Coordinates of C-alpha atoms in Angstrom, one line a residue:
X1 CA -146.7 30.2 47.6
X2 CA -149.5 29.3 49.9
X3 CA -152.9 30.7 49.3
X4 CA -153.2 33.3 52.4
X5 CA -149.9 35.0 51.2
X6 CA -151.2 35.2 47.4
X7 CA -154.4 36.7 48.6
X8 CA -152.6 39.1 50.8
X9 CA -150.4 40.2 47.9
X10 CA -153.1 40.7 45.6
X11 CA -155.1 42.9 48.2
X12 CA -151.6 44.9 48.8
X13 CA -151.3 45.6 45.2
X14 CA -154.8 46.3 44.6
X15 CA -154.9 48.9 47.6
X16 CA -151.9 50.5 46.1
X17 CA -153.0 50.8 42.4
X18 CA -156.7 50.6 42.5
X19 CA -158.6 51.0 45.8
X20 CA -156.4 54.0 47.2
X21 CA -156.6 56.1 44.2
X22 CA -160.3 55.4 43.9
X23 CA -160.8 56.9 47.4
X24 CA -158.4 59.8 46.7
X25 CA -160.1 60.7 43.4
X26 CA -163.3 60.5 45.1
X27 CA -162.5 62.7 47.7
X28 CA -160.9 65.3 45.2
X29 CA -164.1 65.1 43.1
X30 CA -166.3 65.6 46.0
X31 CA -164.2 68.4 47.4
X32 CA -164.5 70.1 44.1
X33 CA -168.2 69.6 43.7
X34 CA -168.5 71.2 47.2
X35 CA -166.4 74.2 46.2
X36 CA -168.1 74.6 42.8
X37 CA -171.5 74.5 44.6
X38 CA -170.5 76.9 46.9
X39 CA -169.5 79.5 44.3
X40 CA -172.7 78.6 42.3
X41 CA -174.7 79.5 45.3
X42 CA -172.8 82.9 45.5
X43 CA -173.4 83.9 41.9
X44 CA -176.7 82.2 41.5
X45 CA -175.4 80.4 38.3
X46 CA -177.9 77.6 38.3
X47 CA -175.3 74.8 37.4
X48 CA -175.9 72.7 40.3
X49 CA -179.2 71.5 41.8
X50 CA -180.1 72.5 45.3
X51 CA -179.5 69.0 46.7
X52 CA -176.3 68.2 44.3
X53 CA -174.1 67.3 47.1
X54 CA -176.5 64.6 48.6
X55 CA -177.1 63.4 45.0
X56 CA -173.2 63.3 44.5
X57 CA -172.9 61.1 47.7
X58 CA -175.9 59.1 46.4
X59 CA -174.0 58.5 43.1
X60 CA -171.4 57.1 45.1
X61 CA -173.6 54.6 46.8
X62 CA -175.6 53.7 43.5
X63 CA -173.3 54.2 40.6
X64 CA -169.8 53.5 42.3
X65 CA -168.5 57.1 41.8
X66 CA -169.1 60.6 42.9
X67 CA -170.5 63.3 40.4
X68 CA -167.3 65.2 40.5
X69 CA -165.4 62.2 39.4
X70 CA -167.6 59.6 37.4
X71 CA -164.7 57.6 35.9
X72 CA -163.5 56.7 38.9
X73 CA -165.9 53.9 39.2
X74 CA -163.6 51.8 37.0
X75 CA -161.0 51.7 39.7
X76 CA -163.6 50.3 42.5
X77 CA -164.9 47.6 39.8
X78 CA -161.3 46.7 38.6
X79 CA -160.4 45.8 42.3
X80 CA -163.2 44.1 43.1
X81 CA -162.9 41.8 39.6
X82 CA -159.1 41.2 40.3
X83 CA -159.5 40.0 43.9
X84 CA -162.6 37.9 43.3
X85 CA -160.3 36.4 40.3
X86 CA -157.4 35.5 42.4
X87 CA -159.9 34.2 45.2
X88 CA -161.6 31.9 42.8
X89 CA -158.6 30.9 41.0
X90 CA -156.8 29.9 44.3
X91 CA -159.4 27.4 45.1
X92 CA -158.3 25.3 42.1
X93 CA -161.9 24.1 41.7
X94 CA -163.1 23.6 38.0
X95 CA -166.8 23.7 39.2
X96 CA -166.4 27.0 40.9
X97 CA -164.6 28.6 38.2
X98 CA -167.5 27.4 35.7
X99 CA -170.2 28.5 37.8
X100 CA -168.8 31.9 38.7
X101 CA -168.1 32.5 35.0
X102 CA -171.5 31.4 34.0
X103 CA -173.2 33.8 36.6
X104 CA -171.0 36.6 35.6
X105 CA -172.2 36.1 32.0
X106 CA -175.8 35.3 32.5
X107 CA -176.8 37.6 35.4
X108 CA -175.9 41.1 33.7
X109 CA -178.2 39.7 30.6
X110 CA -181.0 38.7 33.0
X111 CA -181.0 41.9 34.9
X112 CA -180.8 44.0 31.7
X113 CA -184.1 42.4 30.5
X114 CA -185.6 43.0 33.6
X115 CA -184.6 46.6 33.4
X116 CA -182.9 46.3 37.0
X117 CA -180.0 48.9 36.7
X118 CA -179.3 49.8 40.2
X119 CA -176.6 49.6 41.9
X120 CA -174.5 49.8 38.5
X121 CA -171.4 48.0 40.1
X122 CA -173.5 45.1 40.9
X123 CA -173.7 44.3 36.9
X124 CA -170.1 46.0 36.0
X125 CA -168.4 43.8 38.4
X126 CA -169.6 40.3 36.9
X127 CA -169.1 41.8 33.2
X128 CA -165.7 42.8 34.2
X129 CA -164.8 39.4 35.9
X130 CA -166.4 37.5 32.9
X131 CA -164.1 39.6 30.5
X132 CA -161.1 39.2 32.7
X133 CA -161.5 35.3 32.7
X134 CA -162.3 35.1 29.1
X135 CA -159.3 37.0 28.1
X136 CA -156.8 35.4 30.5
X137 CA -157.7 31.9 29.9
X138 CA -159.0 31.9 26.2
X139 CA -156.6 34.3 24.7
X140 CA -153.6 32.6 26.2
X141 CA -154.3 29.3 24.5
X142 CA -153.5 31.1 21.3
X143 CA -149.9 32.2 22.3
X144 CA -148.3 29.4 20.3
X145 CA -150.7 28.2 17.5
X146 CA -150.4 25.0 15.2
X147 CA -151.9 24.5 12.1
X148 CA -155.5 23.7 13.4
X149 CA -155.1 26.8 15.7
X150 CA -154.0 28.8 13.0
X151 CA -157.3 28.3 11.0
X152 CA -159.1 28.9 14.3
X153 CA -157.5 31.9 15.0
X154 CA -158.2 33.2 11.3
X155 CA -161.8 32.5 12.1
X156 CA -161.9 34.6 15.1
X157 CA -160.1 37.4 13.6
X158 CA -162.8 37.1 10.7
X159 CA -165.5 37.5 13.5
X160 CA -163.8 40.5 15.1
X161 CA -163.6 42.4 11.6
X162 CA -167.3 41.2 10.4
X163 CA -169.2 42.1 13.5
X164 CA -168.9 46.0 13.5
X165 CA -169.5 45.8 9.7
X166 CA -172.6 43.6 9.8
X167 CA -174.2 44.2 13.1
X168 CA -172.6 47.0 15.3
X169 CA -172.9 46.6 18.8
X170 CA -172.9 49.7 21.2
X171 CA -172.6 48.8 25.0
X172 CA -172.1 50.6 28.0
X173 CA -170.5 48.5 30.6
X174 CA -170.9 51.0 33.3
X175 CA -174.6 51.0 33.4
X176 CA -175.2 47.7 31.5
X177 CA -177.1 49.1 28.5
X178 CA -177.0 48.0 25.1
X179 CA -177.9 50.9 22.9
X180 CA -177.3 48.8 19.4
X181 CA -177.0 45.3 18.3
X182 CA -177.3 42.2 20.7
X183 CA -175.8 41.2 24.2
X184 CA -174.5 37.8 23.1
X185 CA -173.2 39.3 19.8
X186 CA -171.5 41.7 21.8
X187 CA -169.7 39.4 23.8
X188 CA -168.8 37.4 20.8
X189 CA -167.0 40.5 19.6
X190 CA -165.3 41.0 22.6
X191 CA -163.5 37.6 23.2
X192 CA -162.8 37.6 19.3
X193 CA -161.2 41.2 20.2
X194 CA -159.2 39.7 23.2
X195 CA -157.9 37.1 21.1
X196 CA -157.1 38.9 18.0
X197 CA -155.3 41.9 19.7
X198 CA -153.5 39.5 22.2
X199 CA -151.9 37.5 19.2
X200 CA -151.1 40.6 17.3
X201 CA -149.0 42.2 20.0
X202 CA -147.5 38.9 21.2
X203 CA -146.2 37.8 17.8
X204 CA -145.6 41.2 16.2
X205 CA -142.3 43.2 17.5
X206 CA -143.0 45.9 14.8
X207 CA -146.4 46.8 15.9
X208 CA -145.1 47.0 19.4
X209 CA -142.4 49.2 18.3
X210 CA -144.7 51.5 16.5
X211 CA -146.9 51.8 19.4
X212 CA -143.7 52.9 21.7
X213 CA -142.5 55.4 19.0
X214 CA -146.0 57.3 18.7
X215 CA -146.5 57.3 22.4
X216 CA -149.4 54.8 22.8
X217 CA -147.4 52.7 25.3
X218 CA -146.8 55.6 27.6
X219 CA -150.5 56.5 27.4
X220 CA -151.4 52.8 28.2
X221 CA -149.3 53.2 31.4
X222 CA -150.8 56.1 32.5
X223 CA -154.2 55.5 31.5
X224 CA -155.8 55.1 34.8
X225 CA -154.1 58.3 35.8
X226 CA -155.7 60.2 32.8
X227 CA -159.1 58.6 33.2
X228 CA -159.4 59.9 36.7
X229 CA -157.5 63.3 36.3
X230 CA -159.5 64.5 33.0
X231 CA -163.0 64.7 34.5
X232 CA -162.2 67.2 37.4
X233 CA -160.3 69.3 35.1
X234 CA -163.2 69.2 32.4
X235 CA -165.8 69.7 35.3
X236 CA -164.0 72.9 36.2
X237 CA -163.6 74.2 32.8
X238 CA -167.3 73.4 32.1
X239 CA -168.5 75.3 35.1
X240 CA -166.1 78.4 34.1
X241 CA -167.6 78.3 30.6
X242 CA -171.4 78.6 32.0
X243 CA -170.3 81.4 34.3
X244 CA -168.5 83.6 31.9
X245 CA -169.4 82.6 28.1
X246 CA -172.6 80.4 28.3
X247 CA -173.7 81.0 24.8
X248 CA -170.4 79.9 22.8
X249 CA -171.1 78.0 19.5
X250 CA -169.6 74.5 18.9
X251 CA -166.8 75.8 17.3
X252 CA -165.9 78.3 20.1
X253 CA -166.4 75.8 22.5
X254 CA -164.1 73.1 20.9
X255 CA -161.3 76.2 20.9
X256 CA -162.4 76.9 24.6
X257 CA -161.9 73.3 25.9
X258 CA -158.8 72.8 23.9
X259 CA -157.0 76.0 25.2
X260 CA -158.4 75.2 28.5
X261 CA -156.6 71.8 28.7
X262 CA -153.4 73.2 27.6
X263 CA -153.3 76.1 29.8
X264 CA -154.8 74.3 33.0
X265 CA -154.8 70.5 32.2
X266 CA -151.5 69.8 31.0
X267 CA -149.2 72.0 33.4
X268 CA -151.2 70.6 36.4
X269 CA -150.6 67.2 35.1
X270 CA -146.9 67.6 34.9
X271 CA -146.9 69.2 38.3
X272 CA -148.5 66.2 39.8
X273 CA -146.5 63.9 37.9
X274 CA -143.2 65.3 39.3
X275 CA -144.6 65.5 42.8
X276 CA -144.8 63.1 45.6
X277 CA -148.6 62.6 45.2
X278 CA -147.9 60.7 42.2
X279 CA -147.4 57.4 43.9
X280 CA -150.8 57.8 45.8
X281 CA -152.7 58.7 42.4
X282 CA -151.9 55.8 40.3

């Protein structure tokens, strides 16, 4: 396959699976924000700030997603990461691959040390690209393990288990913020997790069957849809809660959101799943 065809195919798939859903979910989120903002002005609830719509558009430019659907940032970032990976890969240049990976690993850390955060996607694209490269190239080397690689694999699994026990790392990929632990240690844990989990699922049909029977496979297949779908539903429920029952205790809040998701979220999810809109929303 020649390079232009490969790139066009990647762009086509990226548009269908990531970029078009990102645009649609962003429009849905913005429309929901506008509608709730209008209701908020009428009943004088105080849920939104006066410049909320401007802030929501600004959030799209600086954060990669509108307020009405914050998780949609992942679709845009993943689209750019995949296209960048295909573009670098088709160059067949070891120097370009090494340099791009090095920049992707170092730049987010450097910007974090300088407290440079905006726009968020400047860093999370590079973080995603580095993770995509390391996972696809490094984890694949352990598809078939010899005696030496089996020992190395044991060391990697040990690192994967020990780091959360000895020095837990909490890191927000979206904002490039480390809350606990150390940035290099977090990357070491991510790499060990990619190798360990990849090996387990490649060599354990029993584990794969368990995930399929308990529904994890189905959830994984629909994860992008669920990621973007849950936020508008929860935003609507939260707005309604403040309008009607603003003083609920934690126990009643949990019950309210649980019942709300069952009454509104689940039926709406199945309606969308059975409609023609499904193919445009992941």
